[in-house]
mmCIF file of C-alpha atoms in Angstrom:
data_model
loop_
_atom_site.group_PDB
_atom_site.id
_atom_site.type_symbol
_atom_site.label_atom_id
_atom_site.label_comp_id
_atom_site.label_asym_id
_atom_site.label_seq_id
_atom_site.Cartn_x
_atom_site.Cartn_y
_atom_site.Cartn_z
ATOM 1 C CA MET A 1 -11.514 -18.388 -9.964
ATOM 2 C CA GLY A 2 -10.076 -16.781 -12.976
ATOM 3 C CA SER A 3 -11.192 -14.953 -15.527
ATOM 4 C CA TRP A 4 -9.937 -13.212 -19.130
ATOM 5 C CA LEU A 5 -10.620 -9.826 -17.246
ATOM 6 C CA TRP A 6 -7.808 -10.411 -15.206
ATOM 7 C CA PRO A 7 -4.566 -12.682 -15.277
ATOM 8 C CA GLY A 8 -5.044 -14.406 -12.042
ATOM 9 C CA PRO A 9 -7.796 -15.601 -9.117
ATOM 10 C CA PHE A 10 -9.778 -12.740 -7.758
ATOM 11 C CA GLY A 11 -12.735 -13.256 -5.285
ATOM 12 C CA TRP A 12 -13.699 -12.372 -1.773
ATOM 13 C CA ASP A 13 -12.580 -13.190 1.479
ATOM 14 C CA GLU A 14 -12.920 -11.532 5.100
ATOM 15 C CA PHE A 15 -11.456 -8.457 4.144
ATOM 16 C CA GLY A 16 -13.233 -7.750 0.982
ATOM 17 C CA LEU A 17 -12.615 -8.200 -2.838
ATOM 18 C CA TYR A 18 -8.906 -8.947 -3.636
ATOM 19 C CA ALA A 19 -7.003 -9.776 -7.194
ATOM 20 C CA ASP A 20 -4.333 -11.925 -7.407
ATOM 21 C CA LEU A 21 -1.202 -11.343 -9.972
ATOM 22 C CA ALA A 22 1.274 -14.005 -10.399
ATOM 23 C CA ILE A 23 4.747 -13.878 -12.196
ATOM 24 C CA LYS A 24 6.681 -16.844 -12.398
ATOM 25 C CA LYS A 25 4.702 -18.507 -9.627
ATOM 26 C CA VAL A 26 5.168 -15.662 -7.258
ATOM 27 C CA ASN A 27 1.765 -14.334 -6.172
ATOM 28 C CA GLN A 28 1.285 -10.652 -5.225
ATOM 29 C CA ARG A 29 -2.535 -9.964 -3.636
ATOM 30 C CA PHE A 30 -4.440 -6.662 -4.421
ATOM 31 C CA ARG A 31 -7.101 -5.411 -2.407
ATOM 32 C CA TRP A 32 -9.656 -3.082 -3.735
ATOM 33 C CA ILE A 33 -10.244 0.399 -1.371
ATOM 34 C CA GLU A 34 -13.659 2.284 -1.469
ATOM 35 C CA PRO A 35 -13.399 6.113 -2.245
ATOM 36 C CA GLY A 36 -13.987 7.711 1.091
ATOM 37 C CA THR A 37 -13.048 10.753 3.537
ATOM 38 C CA PHE A 38 -10.646 10.638 6.342
ATOM 39 C CA LEU A 39 -8.480 12.702 8.368
ATOM 40 C CA MET A 40 -4.931 12.737 6.783
ATOM 41 C CA GLY A 41 -2.191 13.877 9.281
ATOM 42 C CA SER A 42 -2.240 14.045 12.988
ATOM 43 C CA PRO A 43 -3.567 16.315 15.794
ATOM 44 C CA GLU A 44 -1.231 18.517 17.639
ATOM 45 C CA SER A 45 -2.089 16.732 20.579
ATOM 46 C CA GLU A 46 -0.761 13.406 19.453
ATOM 47 C CA PRO A 47 2.343 12.371 21.081
ATOM 48 C CA GLU A 48 5.319 13.010 19.075
ATOM 49 C CA HIS A 49 3.209 14.988 16.686
ATOM 50 C CA ASP A 50 5.726 16.727 13.647
ATOM 51 C CA LYS A 51 4.961 20.137 12.246
ATOM 52 C CA ASP A 52 4.663 18.705 8.797
ATOM 53 C CA GLU A 53 1.609 16.593 9.835
ATOM 54 C CA ILE A 54 -1.070 19.384 9.678
ATOM 55 C CA GLN A 55 -4.031 17.320 10.279
ATOM 56 C CA HIS A 56 -6.534 18.255 7.246
ATOM 57 C CA GLY A 57 -9.542 16.369 5.325
ATOM 58 C CA VAL A 58 -8.962 14.566 2.498
ATOM 59 C CA THR A 59 -11.545 12.835 0.040
ATOM 60 C CA LEU A 60 -10.490 10.216 -2.442
ATOM 61 C CA THR A 61 -12.986 10.219 -5.248
ATOM 62 C CA GLN A 62 -11.931 6.931 -7.100
ATOM 63 C CA GLY A 63 -11.362 3.524 -5.304
ATOM 64 C CA TYR A 64 -7.906 1.829 -6.196
ATOM 65 C CA TRP A 65 -6.460 -1.198 -5.869
ATOM 66 C CA LEU A 66 -3.486 -1.802 -3.615
ATOM 67 C CA ALA A 67 -0.927 -4.374 -2.875
ATOM 68 C CA ASP A 68 -1.647 -5.965 0.659
ATOM 69 C CA THR A 69 2.045 -6.432 1.080
ATOM 70 C CA ALA A 70 5.314 -4.327 0.458
ATOM 71 C CA CYS A 71 7.060 -5.829 -2.813
ATOM 72 C CA SER A 72 8.975 -8.901 -2.228
ATOM 73 C CA GLN A 73 12.122 -9.763 -2.780
ATOM 74 C CA ALA A 74 10.872 -12.852 -5.121
ATOM 75 C CA LEU A 75 8.448 -10.601 -6.849
ATOM 76 C CA TRP A 76 11.358 -8.321 -7.610
ATOM 77 C CA GLN A 77 13.452 -11.339 -8.937
ATOM 78 C CA ALA A 78 10.687 -12.356 -10.787
ATOM 79 C CA VAL A 79 10.395 -9.098 -12.632
ATOM 80 C CA MET A 80 13.788 -7.650 -12.895
ATOM 81 C CA GLY A 81 16.001 -11.058 -12.661
ATOM 82 C CA LYS A 82 18.148 -9.989 -9.844
ATOM 83 C CA ASN A 83 18.058 -9.059 -5.990
ATOM 84 C CA PRO A 84 19.205 -6.037 -4.619
ATOM 85 C CA ALA A 85 18.348 -6.660 -0.937
ATOM 86 C CA VAL A 86 20.515 -6.477 1.744
ATOM 87 C CA PHE A 87 18.593 -9.188 3.700
ATOM 88 C CA GLN A 88 18.311 -11.872 1.622
ATOM 89 C CA GLU A 89 17.594 -14.892 4.024
ATOM 90 C CA ASP A 90 13.963 -15.268 2.898
ATOM 91 C CA PRO A 91 12.500 -14.765 -0.843
ATOM 92 C CA SER A 92 9.469 -13.324 1.261
ATOM 93 C CA ASN A 93 11.469 -10.632 2.863
ATOM 94 C CA PRO A 94 10.222 -7.252 1.398
ATOM 95 C CA VAL A 95 12.754 -6.268 -1.012
ATOM 96 C CA GLU A 96 14.801 -3.257 0.123
ATOM 97 C CA HIS A 97 18.160 -1.113 -1.106
ATOM 98 C CA VAL A 98 15.867 0.146 -3.713
ATOM 99 C CA SER A 99 15.302 4.006 -4.972
ATOM 100 C CA TRP A 100 12.301 5.514 -6.109
ATOM 101 C CA ASN A 101 14.092 5.829 -9.422
ATOM 102 C CA ASP A 102 14.460 2.030 -9.326
ATOM 103 C CA THR A 103 10.750 1.391 -8.423
ATOM 104 C CA GLN A 104 10.185 3.317 -11.590
ATOM 105 C CA ALA A 105 12.193 0.506 -13.583
ATOM 106 C CA PHE A 106 10.530 -2.127 -11.976
ATOM 107 C CA ILE A 107 7.382 -0.713 -12.322
ATOM 108 C CA GLY A 108 7.599 -0.368 -16.057
ATOM 109 C CA GLU A 109 8.904 -3.691 -16.633
ATOM 110 C CA LEU A 110 5.952 -5.003 -14.866
ATOM 111 C CA ASN A 111 3.502 -2.774 -17.099
ATOM 112 C CA LYS A 112 5.437 -4.523 -20.182
ATOM 113 C CA LEU A 113 4.558 -7.778 -19.008
ATOM 114 C CA PHE A 114 0.703 -6.960 -18.364
ATOM 115 C CA PRO A 115 0.077 -4.059 -20.934
ATOM 116 C CA GLY A 116 -3.151 -2.494 -19.326
ATOM 117 C CA LEU A 117 -2.195 -2.854 -15.289
ATOM 118 C CA GLN A 118 -1.182 0.401 -14.815
ATOM 119 C CA ALA A 119 0.834 -0.340 -12.122
ATOM 120 C CA CYS A 120 2.159 2.708 -9.967
ATOM 121 C CA LEU A 121 3.153 3.780 -6.531
ATOM 122 C CA PRO A 122 0.490 5.122 -4.490
ATOM 123 C CA THR A 123 0.112 8.499 -3.356
ATOM 124 C CA GLU A 124 0.694 9.619 -0.168
ATOM 125 C CA ALA A 125 -2.908 10.057 0.437
ATOM 126 C CA GLN A 126 -3.904 6.943 -0.643
ATOM 127 C CA TRP A 127 -1.047 5.320 1.128
ATOM 128 C CA GLU A 128 -2.257 6.861 4.550
ATOM 129 C CA TYR A 129 -6.062 6.160 3.712
ATOM 130 C CA ALA A 130 -5.189 2.120 3.392
ATOM 131 C CA CYS A 131 -3.006 2.416 6.819
ATOM 132 C CA ARG A 132 -5.282 3.898 8.688
ATOM 133 C CA ALA A 133 -8.092 1.496 7.541
ATOM 134 C CA GLY A 134 -10.730 3.828 9.284
ATOM 135 C CA THR A 135 -8.908 4.693 12.544
ATOM 136 C CA THR A 136 -7.883 8.238 13.861
ATOM 137 C CA THR A 137 -5.532 6.543 16.600
ATOM 138 C CA PRO A 138 -1.253 6.991 16.043
ATOM 139 C CA PHE A 139 -1.455 3.303 14.952
ATOM 140 C CA SER A 140 -4.005 1.223 12.666
ATOM 141 C CA PHE A 141 -3.795 -0.994 15.725
ATOM 142 C CA GLY A 142 -4.740 1.536 18.513
ATOM 143 C CA ASP A 143 -2.936 4.033 20.342
ATOM 144 C CA ASN A 144 0.469 2.090 20.848
ATOM 145 C CA ILE A 145 2.458 -0.970 18.994
ATOM 146 C CA THR A 146 4.148 -3.958 20.183
ATOM 147 C CA PRO A 147 7.189 -5.683 18.523
ATOM 148 C CA GLU A 148 4.672 -8.532 18.183
ATOM 149 C CA LYS A 149 2.246 -6.542 15.769
ATOM 150 C CA VAL A 150 5.024 -4.303 14.000
ATOM 151 C CA ASN A 151 8.727 -4.843 12.949
ATOM 152 C CA TYR A 152 10.628 -1.805 14.790
ATOM 153 C CA ASN A 153 13.202 -1.170 17.175
ATOM 154 C CA GLY A 154 11.420 -2.204 20.386
ATOM 155 C CA GLU A 155 13.785 -0.266 22.411
ATOM 156 C CA TYR A 156 12.653 2.645 21.848
ATOM 157 C CA PRO A 157 8.932 2.418 22.097
ATOM 158 C CA TYR A 158 6.481 4.828 21.253
ATOM 159 C CA ALA A 159 5.076 7.177 24.371
ATOM 160 C CA ASP A 160 4.674 5.333 27.557
ATOM 161 C CA GLY A 161 4.983 2.078 25.798
ATOM 162 C CA GLU A 162 7.123 -0.763 27.307
ATOM 163 C CA LYS A 163 10.260 -1.623 25.798
ATOM 164 C CA GLY A 164 10.390 -4.831 23.380
ATOM 165 C CA LEU A 165 12.428 -6.992 21.130
ATOM 166 C CA ASN A 166 14.866 -5.150 18.208
ATOM 167 C CA ARG A 167 14.798 -7.802 15.434
ATOM 168 C CA GLU A 168 17.591 -5.497 13.632
ATOM 169 C CA LYS A 169 16.359 -7.030 10.040
ATOM 170 C CA THR A 170 13.259 -7.529 7.944
ATOM 171 C CA VAL A 171 10.736 -10.237 8.455
ATOM 172 C CA PRO A 172 8.636 -11.816 5.711
ATOM 173 C CA VAL A 173 5.931 -10.152 4.277
ATOM 174 C CA LYS A 174 2.567 -11.280 5.884
ATOM 175 C CA SER A 175 4.401 -12.553 8.917
ATOM 176 C CA LEU A 176 2.502 -10.003 11.272
ATOM 177 C CA PRO A 177 -0.839 -9.306 11.567
ATOM 178 C CA PRO A 178 -2.501 -7.356 8.975
ATOM 179 C CA ASN A 179 -4.973 -4.091 9.756
ATOM 180 C CA ALA A 180 -8.597 -4.106 9.510
ATOM 181 C CA TRP A 181 -8.825 -3.701 5.575
ATOM 182 C CA GLY A 182 -5.970 -6.764 5.379
ATOM 183 C CA PHE A 183 -2.945 -4.808 4.629
ATOM 184 C CA TYR A 184 0.415 -6.268 6.167
ATOM 185 C CA GLU A 185 3.336 -4.118 7.609
ATOM 186 C CA MET A 186 2.316 -0.900 6.811
ATOM 187 C CA HIS A 187 3.744 0.080 10.058
ATOM 188 C CA GLY A 188 7.341 -0.792 10.272
ATOM 189 C CA ASN A 189 9.577 -3.524 8.536
ATOM 190 C CA VAL A 190 10.566 -1.280 5.503
ATOM 191 C CA TRP A 191 9.632 2.523 4.633
ATOM 192 C CA GLU A 192 7.476 2.478 1.685
ATOM 193 C CA TRP A 193 8.282 5.152 -1.416
ATOM 194 C CA CYS A 194 4.878 6.786 -2.478
ATOM 195 C CA ARG A 195 4.445 8.637 -5.453
ATOM 196 C CA ASP A 196 4.433 12.331 -4.424
ATOM 197 C CA TRP A 197 7.017 15.037 -4.270
ATOM 198 C CA TYR A 198 7.412 16.064 -0.570
ATOM 199 C CA GLY A 199 5.738 19.260 -0.025
ATOM 200 C CA GLU A 200 3.813 21.090 3.089
ATOM 201 C CA TYR A 201 0.202 19.658 3.364
ATOM 202 C CA PRO A 202 -2.792 22.183 3.063
ATOM 203 C CA THR A 203 -4.588 23.312 6.043
ATOM 204 C CA GLU A 204 -8.107 23.231 4.398
ATOM 205 C CA ALA A 205 -10.008 20.090 3.035
ATOM 206 C CA VAL A 206 -8.711 18.503 -0.464
ATOM 207 C CA LEU A 207 -10.083 16.124 -3.157
ATOM 208 C CA ASP A 208 -7.503 13.812 -4.452
ATOM 209 C CA PRO A 209 -4.152 15.187 -3.563
ATOM 210 C CA MET A 210 -1.044 14.290 -5.382
ATOM 211 C CA GLY A 211 1.409 16.484 -4.057
ATOM 212 C CA PRO A 212 3.394 19.085 -5.277
ATOM 213 C CA SER A 213 4.104 19.132 -9.000
ATOM 214 C CA GLU A 214 8.003 19.036 -8.741
ATOM 215 C CA GLY A 215 10.467 18.617 -6.061
ATOM 216 C CA VAL A 216 13.759 17.608 -4.699
ATOM 217 C CA SER A 217 12.687 14.545 -2.590
ATOM 218 C CA ARG A 218 10.070 11.845 -2.582
ATOM 219 C CA VAL A 219 7.934 10.918 0.542
ATOM 220 C CA LEU A 220 8.137 7.665 2.196
ATOM 221 C CA ARG A 221 5.690 6.278 4.829
ATOM 222 C CA GLY A 222 5.311 3.692 7.613
ATOM 223 C CA GLY A 223 8.691 3.327 9.168
ATOM 224 C CA SER A 224 11.057 0.144 9.266
ATOM 225 C CA TRP A 225 12.713 -2.319 11.126
ATOM 226 C CA PHE A 226 15.103 0.372 12.360
ATOM 227 C CA SER A 227 12.806 2.834 13.313
ATOM 228 C CA LEU A 228 11.847 4.381 16.812
ATOM 229 C CA GLY A 229 8.208 3.556 17.827
ATOM 230 C CA ARG A 230 7.282 7.170 16.843
ATOM 231 C CA HIS A 231 8.486 6.854 13.135
ATOM 232 C CA ALA A 232 5.895 3.781 12.425
ATOM 233 C CA ARG A 233 3.059 6.318 12.970
ATOM 234 C CA SER A 234 0.221 6.085 10.228
ATOM 235 C CA ALA A 235 0.808 9.890 9.982
ATOM 236 C CA ARG A 236 4.461 10.024 9.814
ATOM 237 C CA ARG A 237 6.351 11.436 6.757
ATOM 238 C CA ILE A 238 9.838 11.400 5.889
ATOM 239 C CA HIS A 239 11.384 12.359 2.392
ATOM 240 C CA LEU A 240 14.463 11.651 0.566
ATOM 241 C CA GLU A 241 16.201 12.231 -2.622
ATOM 242 C CA PRO A 242 14.663 9.463 -5.495
ATOM 243 C CA ASP A 243 18.032 7.952 -6.192
ATOM 244 C CA LEU A 244 18.858 6.965 -2.625
ATOM 245 C CA ARG A 245 19.098 3.344 -1.540
ATOM 246 C CA SER A 246 19.259 1.792 1.772
ATOM 247 C CA GLY A 247 18.336 -1.572 3.548
ATOM 248 C CA ILE A 248 15.477 -0.166 5.187
ATOM 249 C CA ILE A 249 13.559 1.462 2.224
ATOM 250 C CA GLY A 250 11.073 -0.645 -0.083
ATOM 251 C CA PHE A 251 7.852 0.069 -1.595
ATOM 252 C CA ARG A 252 4.295 -1.140 -2.411
ATOM 253 C CA LEU A 253 2.379 -1.267 -5.647
ATOM 254 C CA ALA A 254 -0.668 0.116 -6.598
ATOM 255 C CA LEU A 255 -2.924 -0.131 -9.910
ATOM 256 C CA GLY A 256 -3.565 3.138 -11.321
ATOM 257 C CA GLN A 257 -6.695 4.422 -13.087
ATOM 258 C CA PRO A 258 -8.898 1.818 -11.303
ATOM 259 C CA GLU A 259 -12.274 3.285 -12.962
ATOM 260 C CA GLN A 260 -10.869 1.594 -16.298
ATOM 261 C CA ALA A 261 -10.835 -1.754 -14.242
ATOM 262 C CA GLY A 262 -14.553 -1.080 -13.621
ATOM 263 C CA LYS A 263 -15.233 -0.693 -17.263
ATOM 264 C CA SER A 264 -13.315 -3.866 -18.039
ATOM 265 C CA ALA A 265 -15.401 -5.892 -15.301
ATOM 266 C CA ARG A 266 -18.701 -4.475 -16.481
ATOM 267 C CA SER A 267 -17.959 -5.645 -19.879
ATOM 268 C CA GLY A 268 -16.773 -9.016 -19.070
ATOM 269 C CA GLN A 269 -20.079 -9.575 -16.811
ATOM 270 C CA GLU A 270 -22.267 -8.674 -19.564
ATOM 271 C CA ARG A 271 -20.367 -11.404 -21.776
ATOM 272 C CA ALA A 272 -20.819 -13.711 -19.323
ATOM 273 C CA GLY A 273 -24.568 -13.174 -19.820
ATOM 274 C CA GLY A 274 -25.362 -11.007 -17.050
ATOM 275 C CA GLY A 275 -27.767 -8.044 -16.863
ATOM 276 C CA ASN A 276 -27.516 -4.493 -16.357
ATOM 277 C CA LEU A 277 -25.474 -3.401 -13.504
ATOM 278 C CA GLY A 278 -27.035 -0.109 -13.641
ATOM 279 C CA GLN A 279 -25.332 3.522 -13.071
ATOM 280 C CA LYS A 280 -21.685 3.232 -12.193
ATOM 281 C CA LYS A 281 -21.202 3.979 -8.191
ATOM 282 C CA THR A 282 -17.887 2.556 -7.689
ATOM 283 C CA ASN A 283 -16.026 0.026 -9.449
ATOM 284 C CA LYS A 284 -16.475 -2.404 -6.621
ATOM 285 C CA ASN A 285 -20.106 -2.682 -7.483
ATOM 286 C CA PHE A 286 -19.382 -3.995 -11.017
ATOM 287 C CA LEU A 287 -16.885 -6.604 -9.618
ATOM 288 C CA THR A 288 -19.272 -7.562 -6.855
ATOM 289 C CA ASP A 289 -21.725 -8.667 -9.290
ATOM 290 C CA ILE A 290 -19.376 -10.238 -11.758
ATOM 291 C CA LEU A 291 -17.851 -12.416 -8.790
ATOM 292 C CA VAL A 292 -21.463 -13.219 -7.189
ATOM 293 C CA LYS A 293 -22.542 -14.388 -11.045
ATOM 294 C CA LEU A 294 -19.501 -16.423 -12.028
ATOM 295 C CA LYS A 295 -19.134 -17.934 -8.590
ATOM 296 C CA PRO A 296 -18.838 -21.483 -8.738
ATOM 297 C CA LYS A 297 -21.889 -23.641 -7.480
#
């Protein structure tokens, strides 16, 4: 199902609302995430807890769209015309060997192709909220992980876990199980750049954190194929200079200013002959009504 409101199919599946974006026959799925509150960071009692993971409450007051996978080499190639990755065995592998600055160049080109898309990197808080998918355990899969679920160095398991496979390379996106919200490989495979400058966490609850206004290094999340088990935890943070490239570093797209998507969706619903959608609570409500009304019989 497609619409002039969005340059590709959108609809519902077992994980919720999605919208697909295709560039030169390369598809990227985005998933809608509702506003919400969660505990960011990790408790001191969590095995391998780090001192920069101070647990604190975070409320995200706006819903947002997030890619269900890291950016693939095929998608990067479709936008940029070249492939910088080290592991090029499969175009579905995540693109890596890209700096934070490189991601900004990619995002700039993508936004030129689709004016109004407002592609961006997720904030660190948006990233962790999606990674956790409602959990408070060290991983979205529970208290531990295995190489069957996460691409990391299984020779160095987390806590009291058993040793397992070390693939020593990336795997294609969507080749391992998703979390409860439909996001793939948020643990392991490649570290993912976030929008934020690195800084200390607050000790009190915050709304819509964006990180420091300036800094020297950018945040990365998720761990990689090279990582020890503890580095793939939901709360784990590292930070690197924005011009650094490595075969363990990639990224995942978000779409900024999601409230605009809701406004456009409401306008489109009215043009489609629907009734009043009522007061805006979340953008998902608008898109839900549109999808129901426009769903083929």
